[in-house]
Amino acid sequence: MAEKDLILKYALQNAIFYSGKANPRAVLGKVLASEPELRKDVRKLEKDIKEMVEDINRLPLEEQRQRLEELAPKMMVKEVKEQKKLPDLPGAKPGGVVTRFAPSPTGPLSLPHLLRAAFLSYLYARKYQGKFILRLEDTDPGKIRKEFFDYIRKDLKDCGIEWDQMVMQSDYMEQYYTYAEKLIREGKAYTCSCTPKAFQNLKRKKQNCPGRKMAATEHLRKWQDMLAGKYGEGTAVVRLRTSMKDKNPAMRDPPLLRISEAEHPLKGRRYRVWPLYNFACVIDDHVLGVTHVFRGKEHENNTHVQEKLYRALGWKSPVVTNFGMVRLPGEKLHTRDIKEMVREKKVSGWDDIRLPTIRALLRRGFSPKAFRACALGCGLTKTDIRFNWEALEKENRRVQDKDASRYMAVLEPVKLSVKGSHHELRKIHQPLHPDFPKRGKREVPVKLDSIYISGDDYKKFQDREIRLKGLGNVKLEGERAEYTGNVLVREMQKIQWVSEPHIKLEIVKPDKTLEGIAEPALKKARKGEVIQLERIGFGRVDDKKKDTVIVWFAHK
Ligand code: GLU
């Protein structure tokens, strides 16, 4: 019954949005998004929706409206569409898209990886009300580290990326072995004991490995020996039998599995034969029912190898998009460089403010929504993208501007004494956000003979009339500020100020830490809250000490 109601509501909604004619596909998408459980019997659901839509489409539009008004009035309003939308995926149907993000736990998530592989896979799954899988590719035991499993999951969660299923490749070793054995038995893969150097030479000369012609039964025996530990690291691999004459060297009998004696952070020394990326990826994408793969074009050769593997296994390949790379401007900082810096303690950790890691950027007050908008902006283009920090800052400003409460703070404070005011002011009240008065006000204490402004403003506005925000207009004459009235003059520069009592403030920037003072209300901002310091910029309250607030700076 609940299911029928759901279908009815979405059918009515779709009909009233589209001139009285609901589209069963669109209704299916909505119903599945709201009740993913129903995917279990999509055929029945499709049939029910078809019948319902036929009934609803027969009704006049006015009647459809009335019925939805009674049933679910909130659904009468059209959802606001995202400004930037992902281009449609060819052949993708609502409920019929399965994507995955497949990082290796060799470091935390990097910004380029997040913006394209992670966000695109995730957003496309959501666009089509499909399924999004997080797959941790942990079959290179020597390179992976336990902490990075957690880092990746946390970084994704903190960015609002929720997966419907998570798999760890090392949990499926027997499955890889089964398929490897099948390929060897069918003569589509073979064991090879050439040294890496010897095989490189054969590859260059387009010649076969001497063992390649052995019977499948021989290779099977050798395979068993590999599993039994009779081969040491680097002494045996399993290769896909393609052609050693292929014009693309990467396609000449690529390796599928190899031996590693390194200890796996989760599985210990239980396995020695480990699948390589291409092999594990194909098995998993197939078994998990992945329909669309999004990965960088550095994987283009891998995509070709994988196509061959799909053919060898008699499977259909998912639709693969190899997009261009996102390049961060400025200092080249690869994950391996950062790892080095962390190890040598040149930075305080993976979230050091100088690093372009997700955790550092979040800690500075960059919003996941800004990352997401940039991801949409990058789209699916094949050309490399020079990542533009200004674009990220602009998005972040747009997102945070609505939420961030305003506070006044000054750097290199200079004390002024306001003269000539008849007002006996002890405090004023300023809105936390000028556009949303309902959020409340902050109390700013005032002592007219102790008004602090920033050193820069002090120098810049000498002998000029300025407006001390919320307080009034003054003319600056050295440290004397002559009160000149309270009339708002549009051209007059408005500046922030702090009086007594005040608190201390530290603004942590990538290149230095600035010290200043701030109005006491800032102490009430939550730890982790993103705020705007008027005329200074946006940042995140990182810590609060007795009389000091520490803000990590994002941007102006
Ligand atoms: N572990 C690979 C990477 O992070 C996965 C590539 C893929 O999506 O197939 O680059």
mmCIF file with all atom_site columns, C-alpha atoms in Angstrom, residues 33-120:
data_model
loop_
_atom_site.group_PDB
_atom_site.id
_atom_site.type_symbol
_atom_site.label_atom_id
_atom_site.label_alt_id
_atom_site.label_comp_id
_atom_site.label_asym_id
_atom_site.label_entity_id
_atom_site.label_seq_id
_atom_site.pdbx_PDB_ins_code
_atom_site.Cartn_x
_atom_site.Cartn_y
_atom_site.Cartn_z
_atom_site.occupancy
_atom_site.B_iso_or_equiv
_atom_site.pdbx_formal_charge
_atom_site.auth_seq_id
_atom_site.auth_comp_id
_atom_site.auth_asym_id
_atom_site.auth_atom_id
_atom_site.pdbx_PDB_model_num
ATOM 1  C CA . ALA A 1 33  ? 15.613 7.381  -5.201  1.00 0.00 ? 33  ALA A CA 1
ATOM 2  C CA . SER A 1 34  ? 13.170 7.628  -2.354  1.00 0.00 ? 34  SER A CA 1
ATOM 3  C CA . GLU A 1 35  ? 12.902 3.870  -1.715  1.00 0.00 ? 35  GLU A CA 1
ATOM 4  C CA . PRO A 1 36  ? 16.038 2.106  -2.997  1.00 0.00 ? 36  PRO A CA 1
ATOM 5  C CA . GLU A 1 37  ? 14.752 -1.153 -1.502  1.00 0.00 ? 37  GLU A CA 1
ATOM 6  C CA . LEU A 1 38  ? 12.238 -1.394 -4.321  1.00 0.00 ? 38  LEU A CA 1
ATOM 7  C CA . ARG A 1 39  ? 15.081 -2.046 -6.740  1.00 0.00 ? 39  ARG A CA 1
ATOM 8  C CA . LYS A 1 40  ? 14.786 -5.677 -5.641  1.00 0.00 ? 40  LYS A CA 1
ATOM 9  C CA . ASP A 1 41  ? 11.845 -6.157 -7.941  1.00 0.00 ? 41  ASP A CA 1
ATOM 10 C CA . VAL A 1 42  ? 12.174 -3.513 -10.602 1.00 0.00 ? 42  VAL A CA 1
ATOM 11 C CA . ARG A 1 43  ? 10.019 -5.402 -13.093 1.00 0.00 ? 43  ARG A CA 1
ATOM 12 C CA . LYS A 1 44  ? 7.001  -5.402 -10.846 1.00 0.00 ? 44  LYS A CA 1
ATOM 13 C CA . LEU A 1 45  ? 7.651  -1.788 -9.936  1.00 0.00 ? 45  LEU A CA 1
ATOM 14 C CA . GLU A 1 46  ? 7.851  -0.784 -13.588 1.00 0.00 ? 46  GLU A CA 1
ATOM 15 C CA . LYS A 1 47  ? 4.575  -2.558 -14.255 1.00 0.00 ? 47  LYS A CA 1
ATOM 16 C CA . ASP A 1 48  ? 2.825  -0.855 -11.326 1.00 0.00 ? 48  ASP A CA 1
ATOM 17 C CA . ILE A 1 49  ? 4.179  2.523  -12.380 1.00 0.00 ? 49  ILE A CA 1
ATOM 18 C CA . LYS A 1 50  ? 3.056  2.002  -15.965 1.00 0.00 ? 50  LYS A CA 1
ATOM 19 C CA . GLU A 1 51  ? -0.485 1.229  -14.833 1.00 0.00 ? 51  GLU A CA 1
ATOM 20 C CA . MET A 1 52  ? -0.599 4.135  -12.413 1.00 0.00 ? 52  MET A CA 1
ATOM 21 C CA . VAL A 1 53  ? 0.785  6.591  -14.960 1.00 0.00 ? 53  VAL A CA 1
ATOM 22 C CA . GLU A 1 54  ? -1.838 5.502  -17.481 1.00 0.00 ? 54  GLU A CA 1
ATOM 23 C CA . ASP A 1 55  ? -4.593 6.170  -14.941 1.00 0.00 ? 55  ASP A CA 1
ATOM 24 C CA . ILE A 1 56  ? -3.169 9.521  -13.877 1.00 0.00 ? 56  ILE A CA 1
ATOM 25 C CA . ASN A 1 57  ? -2.541 10.710 -17.422 1.00 0.00 ? 57  ASN A CA 1
ATOM 26 C CA . ARG A 1 58  ? -6.227 10.223 -18.172 1.00 0.00 ? 58  ARG A CA 1
ATOM 27 C CA . LEU A 1 59  ? -7.209 12.801 -15.533 1.00 0.00 ? 59  LEU A CA 1
ATOM 28 C CA . PRO A 1 60  ? -7.492 16.495 -16.362 1.00 0.00 ? 60  PRO A CA 1
ATOM 29 C CA . LEU A 1 61  ? -4.574 18.588 -15.096 1.00 0.00 ? 61  LEU A CA 1
ATOM 30 C CA . GLU A 1 62  ? -6.759 20.420 -12.602 1.00 0.00 ? 62  GLU A CA 1
ATOM 31 C CA . GLU A 1 63  ? -7.822 17.193 -10.985 1.00 0.00 ? 63  GLU A CA 1
ATOM 32 C CA . GLN A 1 64  ? -4.238 15.973 -10.835 1.00 0.00 ? 64  GLN A CA 1
ATOM 33 C CA . ARG A 1 65  ? -3.348 19.202 -9.011  1.00 0.00 ? 65  ARG A CA 1
ATOM 34 C CA . GLN A 1 66  ? -6.171 18.840 -6.522  1.00 0.00 ? 66  GLN A CA 1
ATOM 35 C CA . ARG A 1 67  ? -5.227 15.281 -5.710  1.00 0.00 ? 67  ARG A CA 1
ATOM 36 C CA . LEU A 1 68  ? -1.575 16.068 -5.087  1.00 0.00 ? 68  LEU A CA 1
ATOM 37 C CA . GLU A 1 69  ? -2.561 19.121 -3.066  1.00 0.00 ? 69  GLU A CA 1
ATOM 38 C CA . GLU A 1 70  ? -4.530 16.823 -0.767  1.00 0.00 ? 70  GLU A CA 1
ATOM 39 C CA . LEU A 1 71  ? -1.932 14.087 -0.631  1.00 0.00 ? 71  LEU A CA 1
ATOM 40 C CA . ALA A 1 72  ? 1.371  15.960 -0.408  1.00 0.00 ? 72  ALA A CA 1
ATOM 41 C CA . PRO A 1 73  ? 1.134  19.738 -0.829  1.00 0.00 ? 73  PRO A CA 1
ATOM 42 C CA . LYS A 1 74  ? 4.904  20.171 -0.457  1.00 0.00 ? 74  LYS A CA 1
ATOM 43 C CA . MET A 1 75  ? 5.444  18.182 -3.621  1.00 0.00 ? 75  MET A CA 1
ATOM 44 C CA . MET A 1 76  ? 3.638  20.822 -5.666  1.00 0.00 ? 76  MET A CA 1
ATOM 45 C CA . VAL A 1 77  ? 6.787  22.940 -5.688  1.00 0.00 ? 77  VAL A CA 1
ATOM 46 C CA . LYS A 1 78  ? 9.463  22.197 -8.210  1.00 0.00 ? 78  LYS A CA 1
ATOM 47 C CA . GLU A 1 79  ? 12.902 21.540 -6.760  1.00 0.00 ? 79  GLU A CA 1
ATOM 48 C CA . VAL A 1 80  ? 15.530 24.126 -7.488  1.00 0.00 ? 80  VAL A CA 1
ATOM 49 C CA . LYS A 1 81  ? 17.805 22.768 -10.167 1.00 0.00 ? 81  LYS A CA 1
ATOM 50 C CA . GLU A 1 82  ? 21.571 22.879 -9.794  1.00 0.00 ? 82  GLU A CA 1
ATOM 51 C CA . GLN A 1 83  ? 23.079 25.677 -11.765 1.00 0.00 ? 83  GLN A CA 1
ATOM 52 C CA . LYS A 1 84  ? 25.724 23.598 -13.351 1.00 0.00 ? 84  LYS A CA 1
ATOM 53 C CA . LYS A 1 85  ? 24.607 20.191 -14.421 1.00 0.00 ? 85  LYS A CA 1
ATOM 54 C CA . LEU A 1 86  ? 26.498 17.139 -15.408 1.00 0.00 ? 86  LEU A CA 1
ATOM 55 C CA . PRO A 1 87  ? 26.138 16.275 -19.054 1.00 0.00 ? 87  PRO A CA 1
ATOM 56 C CA . ASP A 1 88  ? 23.957 13.226 -19.692 1.00 0.00 ? 88  ASP A CA 1
ATOM 57 C CA . LEU A 1 89  ? 25.662 9.877  -19.918 1.00 0.00 ? 89  LEU A CA 1
ATOM 58 C CA . PRO A 1 90  ? 24.973 8.060  -23.140 1.00 0.00 ? 90  PRO A CA 1
ATOM 59 C CA . GLY A 1 91  ? 22.696 5.108  -22.593 1.00 0.00 ? 91  GLY A CA 1
ATOM 60 C CA . ALA A 1 92  ? 22.223 5.741  -18.879 1.00 0.00 ? 92  ALA A CA 1
ATOM 61 C CA . LYS A 1 93  ? 18.805 5.048  -17.425 1.00 0.00 ? 93  LYS A CA 1
ATOM 62 C CA . PRO A 1 94  ? 17.441 6.053  -14.019 1.00 0.00 ? 94  PRO A CA 1
ATOM 63 C CA . GLY A 1 95  ? 18.152 3.275  -11.551 1.00 0.00 ? 95  GLY A CA 1
ATOM 64 C CA . GLY A 1 96  ? 20.444 1.601  -14.058 1.00 0.00 ? 96  GLY A CA 1
ATOM 65 C CA . VAL A 1 97  ? 23.774 3.225  -13.286 1.00 0.00 ? 97  VAL A CA 1
ATOM 66 C CA . VAL A 1 98  ? 26.421 1.685  -11.013 1.00 0.00 ? 98  VAL A CA 1
ATOM 67 C CA . THR A 1 99  ? 29.676 3.576  -10.497 1.00 0.00 ? 99  THR A CA 1
ATOM 68 C CA . ARG A 1 100 ? 32.618 3.175  -8.212  1.00 0.00 ? 100 ARG A CA 1
ATOM 69 C CA . PHE A 1 101 ? 35.503 5.193  -6.899  1.00 0.00 ? 101 PHE A CA 1
ATOM 70 C CA . ALA A 1 102 ? 38.573 3.015  -6.541  1.00 0.00 ? 102 ALA A CA 1
ATOM 71 C CA . PRO A 1 103 ? 41.433 4.684  -4.697  1.00 0.00 ? 103 PRO A CA 1
ATOM 72 C CA . SER A 1 104 ? 44.499 2.853  -3.448  1.00 0.00 ? 104 SER A CA 1
ATOM 73 C CA . PRO A 1 105 ? 45.243 3.461  0.227   1.00 0.00 ? 105 PRO A CA 1
ATOM 74 C CA . THR A 1 106 ? 48.734 4.787  -0.497  1.00 0.00 ? 106 THR A CA 1
ATOM 75 C CA . GLY A 1 107 ? 47.930 8.289  0.773   1.00 0.00 ? 107 GLY A CA 1
ATOM 76 C CA . PRO A 1 108 ? 44.957 10.437 1.704   1.00 0.00 ? 108 PRO A CA 1
ATOM 77 C CA . LEU A 1 109 ? 42.686 11.709 -1.015  1.00 0.00 ? 109 LEU A CA 1
ATOM 78 C CA . SER A 1 110 ? 44.210 14.423 -3.155  1.00 0.00 ? 110 SER A CA 1
ATOM 79 C CA . LEU A 1 111 ? 42.252 17.327 -4.569  1.00 0.00 ? 111 LEU A CA 1
ATOM 80 C CA . PRO A 1 112 ? 42.608 16.258 -8.222  1.00 0.00 ? 112 PRO A CA 1
ATOM 81 C CA . HIS A 1 113 ? 41.439 12.759 -7.321  1.00 0.00 ? 113 HIS A CA 1
ATOM 82 C CA . LEU A 1 114 ? 38.486 14.101 -5.355  1.00 0.00 ? 114 LEU A CA 1
ATOM 83 C CA . LEU A 1 115 ? 37.345 16.558 -8.003  1.00 0.00 ? 115 LEU A CA 1
ATOM 84 C CA . ARG A 1 116 ? 37.176 14.132 -10.846 1.00 0.00 ? 116 ARG A CA 1
ATOM 85 C CA . ALA A 1 117 ? 37.243 10.404 -10.070 1.00 0.00 ? 117 ALA A CA 1
ATOM 86 C CA . ALA A 1 118 ? 35.448 10.659 -6.722  1.00 0.00 ? 118 ALA A CA 1
ATOM 87 C CA . PHE A 1 119 ? 32.899 13.388 -7.363  1.00 0.00 ? 119 PHE A CA 1
ATOM 88 C CA . LEU A 1 120 ? 32.068 12.373 -10.925 1.00 0.00 ? 120 LEU A CA 1
#
